[in-house]
Structures are given as C-alpha cells and as structure tokens.
Short mmCIF file of C-alpha atoms and ligand atoms in Angstrom, two decimals:
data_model
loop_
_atom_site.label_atom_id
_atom_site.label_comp_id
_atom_site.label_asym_id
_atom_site.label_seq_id
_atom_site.Cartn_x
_atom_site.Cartn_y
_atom_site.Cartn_z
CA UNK A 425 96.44 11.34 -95.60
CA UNK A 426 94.84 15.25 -95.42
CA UNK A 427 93.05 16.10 -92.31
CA UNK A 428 91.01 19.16 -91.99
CA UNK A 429 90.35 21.48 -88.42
CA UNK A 430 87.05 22.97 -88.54
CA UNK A 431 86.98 25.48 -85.44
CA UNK A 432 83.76 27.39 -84.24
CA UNK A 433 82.02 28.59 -80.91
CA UNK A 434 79.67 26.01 -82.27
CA UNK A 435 77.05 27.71 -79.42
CA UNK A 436 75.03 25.72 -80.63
CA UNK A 437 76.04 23.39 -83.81
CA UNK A 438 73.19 24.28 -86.43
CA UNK A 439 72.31 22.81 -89.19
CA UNK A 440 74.68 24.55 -91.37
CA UNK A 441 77.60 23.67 -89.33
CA UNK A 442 76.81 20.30 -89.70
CA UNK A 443 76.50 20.64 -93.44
CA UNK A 444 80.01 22.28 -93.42
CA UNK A 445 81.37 19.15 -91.75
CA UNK A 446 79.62 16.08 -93.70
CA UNK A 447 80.62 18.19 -96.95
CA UNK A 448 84.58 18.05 -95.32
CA UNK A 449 83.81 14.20 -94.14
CA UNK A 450 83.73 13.25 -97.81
CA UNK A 451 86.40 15.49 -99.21
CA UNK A 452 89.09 14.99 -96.16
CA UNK A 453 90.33 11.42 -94.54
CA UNK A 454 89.91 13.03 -91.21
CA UNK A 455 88.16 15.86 -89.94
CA UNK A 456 88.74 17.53 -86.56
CA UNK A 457 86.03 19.79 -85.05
CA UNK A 458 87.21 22.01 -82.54
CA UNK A 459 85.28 24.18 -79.76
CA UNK A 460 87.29 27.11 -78.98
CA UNK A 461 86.31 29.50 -76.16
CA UNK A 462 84.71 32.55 -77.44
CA UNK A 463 85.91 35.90 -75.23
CA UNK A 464 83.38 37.97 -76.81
CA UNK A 465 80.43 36.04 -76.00
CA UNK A 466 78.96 34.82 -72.84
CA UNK A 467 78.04 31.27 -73.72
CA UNK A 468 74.78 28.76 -73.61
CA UNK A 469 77.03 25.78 -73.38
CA UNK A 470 80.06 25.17 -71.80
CA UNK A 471 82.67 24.00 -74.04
CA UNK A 472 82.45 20.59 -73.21
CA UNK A 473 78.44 20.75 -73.77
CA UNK A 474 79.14 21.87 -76.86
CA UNK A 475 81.99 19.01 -78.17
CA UNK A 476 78.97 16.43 -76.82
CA UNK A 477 76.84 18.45 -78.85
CA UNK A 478 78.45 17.68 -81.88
CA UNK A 479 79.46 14.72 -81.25
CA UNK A 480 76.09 13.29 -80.76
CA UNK A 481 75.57 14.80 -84.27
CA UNK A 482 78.27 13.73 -85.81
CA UNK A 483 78.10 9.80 -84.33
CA UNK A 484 77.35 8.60 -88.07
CA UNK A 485 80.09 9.78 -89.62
CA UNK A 486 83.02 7.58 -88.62
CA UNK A 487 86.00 10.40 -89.55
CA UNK A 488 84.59 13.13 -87.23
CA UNK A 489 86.22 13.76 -84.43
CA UNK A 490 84.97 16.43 -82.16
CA UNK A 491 87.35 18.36 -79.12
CA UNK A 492 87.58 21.24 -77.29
CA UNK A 493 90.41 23.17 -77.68
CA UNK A 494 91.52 26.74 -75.33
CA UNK A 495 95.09 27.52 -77.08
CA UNK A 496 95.88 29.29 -80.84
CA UNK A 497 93.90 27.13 -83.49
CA UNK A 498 97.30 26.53 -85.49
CA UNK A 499 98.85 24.92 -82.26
CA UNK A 500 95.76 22.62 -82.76
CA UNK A 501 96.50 21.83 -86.32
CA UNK A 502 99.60 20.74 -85.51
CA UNK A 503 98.65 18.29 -82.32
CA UNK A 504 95.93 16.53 -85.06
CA UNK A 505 99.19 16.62 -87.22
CA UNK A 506 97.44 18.43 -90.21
CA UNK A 507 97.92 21.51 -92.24
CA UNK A 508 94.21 22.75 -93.47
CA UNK A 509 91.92 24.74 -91.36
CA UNK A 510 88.44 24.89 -93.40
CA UNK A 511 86.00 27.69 -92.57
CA UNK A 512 82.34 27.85 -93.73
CA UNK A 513 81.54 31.20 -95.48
CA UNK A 514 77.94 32.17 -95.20
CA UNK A 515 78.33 35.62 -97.21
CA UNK A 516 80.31 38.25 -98.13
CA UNK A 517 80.16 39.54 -94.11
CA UNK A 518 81.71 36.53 -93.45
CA UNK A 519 84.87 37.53 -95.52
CA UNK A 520 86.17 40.26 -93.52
CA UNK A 521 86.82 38.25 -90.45
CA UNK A 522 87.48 34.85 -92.30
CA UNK A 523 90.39 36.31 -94.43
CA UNK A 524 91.83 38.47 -91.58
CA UNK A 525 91.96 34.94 -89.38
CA UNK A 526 93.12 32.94 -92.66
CA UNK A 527 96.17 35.91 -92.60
CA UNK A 528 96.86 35.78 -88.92
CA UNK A 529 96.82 32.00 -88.54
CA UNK A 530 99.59 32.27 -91.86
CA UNK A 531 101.45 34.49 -89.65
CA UNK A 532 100.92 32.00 -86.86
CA UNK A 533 102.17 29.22 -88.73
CA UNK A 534 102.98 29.73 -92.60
CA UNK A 535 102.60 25.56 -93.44
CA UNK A 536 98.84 26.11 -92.61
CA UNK A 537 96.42 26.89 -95.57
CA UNK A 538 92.93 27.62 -94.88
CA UNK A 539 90.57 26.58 -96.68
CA UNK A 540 86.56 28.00 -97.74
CA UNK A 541 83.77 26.12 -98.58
CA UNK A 542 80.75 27.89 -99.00
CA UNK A 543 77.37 27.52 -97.31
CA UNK A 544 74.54 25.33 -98.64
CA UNK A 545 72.99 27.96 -100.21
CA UNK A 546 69.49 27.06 -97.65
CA UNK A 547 71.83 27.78 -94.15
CA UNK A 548 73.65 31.11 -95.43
CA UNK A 549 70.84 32.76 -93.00
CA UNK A 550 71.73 30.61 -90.14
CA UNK A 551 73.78 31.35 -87.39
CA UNK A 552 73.85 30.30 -83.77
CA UNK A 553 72.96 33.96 -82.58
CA UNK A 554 69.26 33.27 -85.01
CA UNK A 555 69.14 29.98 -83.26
CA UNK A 556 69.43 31.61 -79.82
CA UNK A 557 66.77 33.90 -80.55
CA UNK A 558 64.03 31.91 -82.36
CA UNK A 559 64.56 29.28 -79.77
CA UNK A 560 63.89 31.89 -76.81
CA UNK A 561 60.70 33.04 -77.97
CA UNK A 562 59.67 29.36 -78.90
CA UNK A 563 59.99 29.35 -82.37
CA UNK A 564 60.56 26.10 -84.28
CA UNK A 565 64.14 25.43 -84.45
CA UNK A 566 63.89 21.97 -86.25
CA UNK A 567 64.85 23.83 -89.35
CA UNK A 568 67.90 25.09 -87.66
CA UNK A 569 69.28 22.47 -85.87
CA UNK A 570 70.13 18.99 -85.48
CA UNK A 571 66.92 17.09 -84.07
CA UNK A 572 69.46 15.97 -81.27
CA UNK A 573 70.25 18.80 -79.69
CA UNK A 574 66.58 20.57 -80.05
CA UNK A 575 65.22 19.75 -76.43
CA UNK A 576 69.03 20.79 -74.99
CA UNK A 577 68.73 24.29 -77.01
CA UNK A 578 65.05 24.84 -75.57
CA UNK A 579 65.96 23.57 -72.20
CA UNK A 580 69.34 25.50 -71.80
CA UNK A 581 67.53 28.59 -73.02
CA UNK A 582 64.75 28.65 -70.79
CA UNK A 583 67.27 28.23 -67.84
CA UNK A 584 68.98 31.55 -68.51
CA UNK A 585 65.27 33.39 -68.92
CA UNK A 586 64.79 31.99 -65.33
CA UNK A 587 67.82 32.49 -64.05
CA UNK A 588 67.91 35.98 -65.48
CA UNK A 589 64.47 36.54 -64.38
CA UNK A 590 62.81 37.33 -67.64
P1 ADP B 733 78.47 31.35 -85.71
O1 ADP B 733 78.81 32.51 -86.63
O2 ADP B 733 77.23 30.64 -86.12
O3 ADP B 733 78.57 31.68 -84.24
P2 ADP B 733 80.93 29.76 -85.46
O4 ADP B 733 81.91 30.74 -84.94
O5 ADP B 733 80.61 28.63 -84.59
O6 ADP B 733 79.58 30.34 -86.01
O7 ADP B 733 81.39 29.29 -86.91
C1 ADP B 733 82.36 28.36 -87.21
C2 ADP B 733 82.52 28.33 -88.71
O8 ADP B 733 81.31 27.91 -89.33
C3 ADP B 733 82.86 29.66 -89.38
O9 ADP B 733 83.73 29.38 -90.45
C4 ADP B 733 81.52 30.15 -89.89
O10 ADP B 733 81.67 31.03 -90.98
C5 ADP B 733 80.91 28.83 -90.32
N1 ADP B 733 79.45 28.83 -90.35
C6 ADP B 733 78.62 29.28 -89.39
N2 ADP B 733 77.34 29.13 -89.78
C7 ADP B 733 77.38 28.58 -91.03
C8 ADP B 733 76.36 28.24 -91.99
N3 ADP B 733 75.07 28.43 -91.74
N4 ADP B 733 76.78 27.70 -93.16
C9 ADP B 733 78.10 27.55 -93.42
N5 ADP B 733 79.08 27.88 -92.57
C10 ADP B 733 78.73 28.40 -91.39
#
C-alpha cells in the first residue's frame, strides 16, 4: 500500500493546495495532510482551524486524512507508517527551499523520498500570503479558495483588522 504526507502551514488551504491533494488522492492509497506550526509566521488559524479547514474540503475524498502535527515531518511519516513526503512546486522559487527540505528530511531519515508534483499550471500564482491579502481588502477570493472556507477567511481576517485597529 503507498501512502503519501503532504505537509504545509496550509494558512489557509487554497485552491491549489487542494489540487495538490486530489491529484495525490488518485495516485496514492492514502494520503496524509499535515498542519505543521509555522515559526516564521504569525498565523490566521490556529492549527487545529486549519486541519478543520481542510478537512471540510477534503470530506469527498474518502483517502484524505487531515492532522496536525508539532514534531520533525519525517517522525510523522513514520507514525502514518509511510515513506513519501510529496510537495507541490509552484515555480522555480519554490525549488530552493523544497530541495534543501527534500535534503534535510534525507538526512532526517534516509528511507524517506520526497516527492514533486507540479502546480496546475492556473494556481502557480497562488499562495496563502495572496489569499491573505486579496481577502483583506475584499477582493474576491472564490478563485482562490475552497467555497467552504470563504466566509471563515473573510471573517478571520476582518477580526485581526479590528483587533489590530486598522
Ligand atoms: P504557502 O506557500 O501557500 O504558504 P504551504 O507552506 O502551506 O504554502 O505549502 C505546502 C505545500 O504546498 C508546499 O509544497 C508548497 O510548495 C505547495 N503549494 C503551495 N501553494 C501551491 C499551489 N498554488 N500549487 C501547488 N502547490 C502549492
């Protein structure tokens, strides 16, 4: 049986995520989407948001399964008792910090393989930073995102212009 992780911030799933993991649904037995904590970035959603995100996305497709996950990503390949991680790769800035994780997770754990699928060429534009931003001036996001998770996006995101006052 081969079972694929797909890890992200996921903050939020767009459209091009989602495309990423009904393109690994049909090639994989089993796919694993896992929200991992993002140091770098203050976040929209809590982690947990975010797995409910996706998982109300996801609710057709019968081998998705969608977690949150705060430890190395190869210690969670190994708990869903897999060996491929597979990464979405927009463009060629994507390369530069997909390869150099691909190499450290190999260090990590050498049975792992990574593997790259590449964006629908429509989404390699989209990333949950543009989402973030069209949604806070009120731009339509419908092109961007699932139409389940629209109203949370625009809701969440006028929060933190109250909250911060804007
Ligand atoms: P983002 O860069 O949008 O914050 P994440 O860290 O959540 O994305 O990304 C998780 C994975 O999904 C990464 O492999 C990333 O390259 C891939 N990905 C992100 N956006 C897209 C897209 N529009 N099309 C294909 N893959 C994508």
């Amino acid at each position: 049986m081969a079972t694929a992780v797909y890890p992200g911030s996921f903050d939020p799933v767009t459209l091009g995520h989602l495309n990423i993991i009904t393109r690994a649904a049909q090639v994989f037995d089993e796919v694993y989407v896992c929200t991992l904590v993002n140091s770098g970035k203050a976040p929209l959603f809590t982690r947990d948001e975010r797995v409910e995100l996706i998982q109300r996305c996801t609710a057709k497709l019968g081998n998705v399964y969608v977690e949150a996950w705060d430890d190395l990503v190869v210690k969670y390949v190994k708990k869903c008792n897999a060996r491929i991680i597979v990464k979405g790769l927009r463009a060629v800035s994507d390369f530069d910090r997909e390869f150099q994780m691909a190499l450290v997770n190999k260090i990590n754990d050498d049975d792992i393989e990574t593997l790259f699928m590449a964006s629908a060429a429509k989404y390699t534009y989209l990333s949950s930073t543009v989402v973030k931003e069209m949604a806070r001036y009120g731009a339509d996001i419908s092109e961007f995102v699932p139409r389940e998770i629209i109203d949370d996006v625009y809701e969440r995101v006028e929060r933190f212009k109250r909250q911060a006052g804007d």
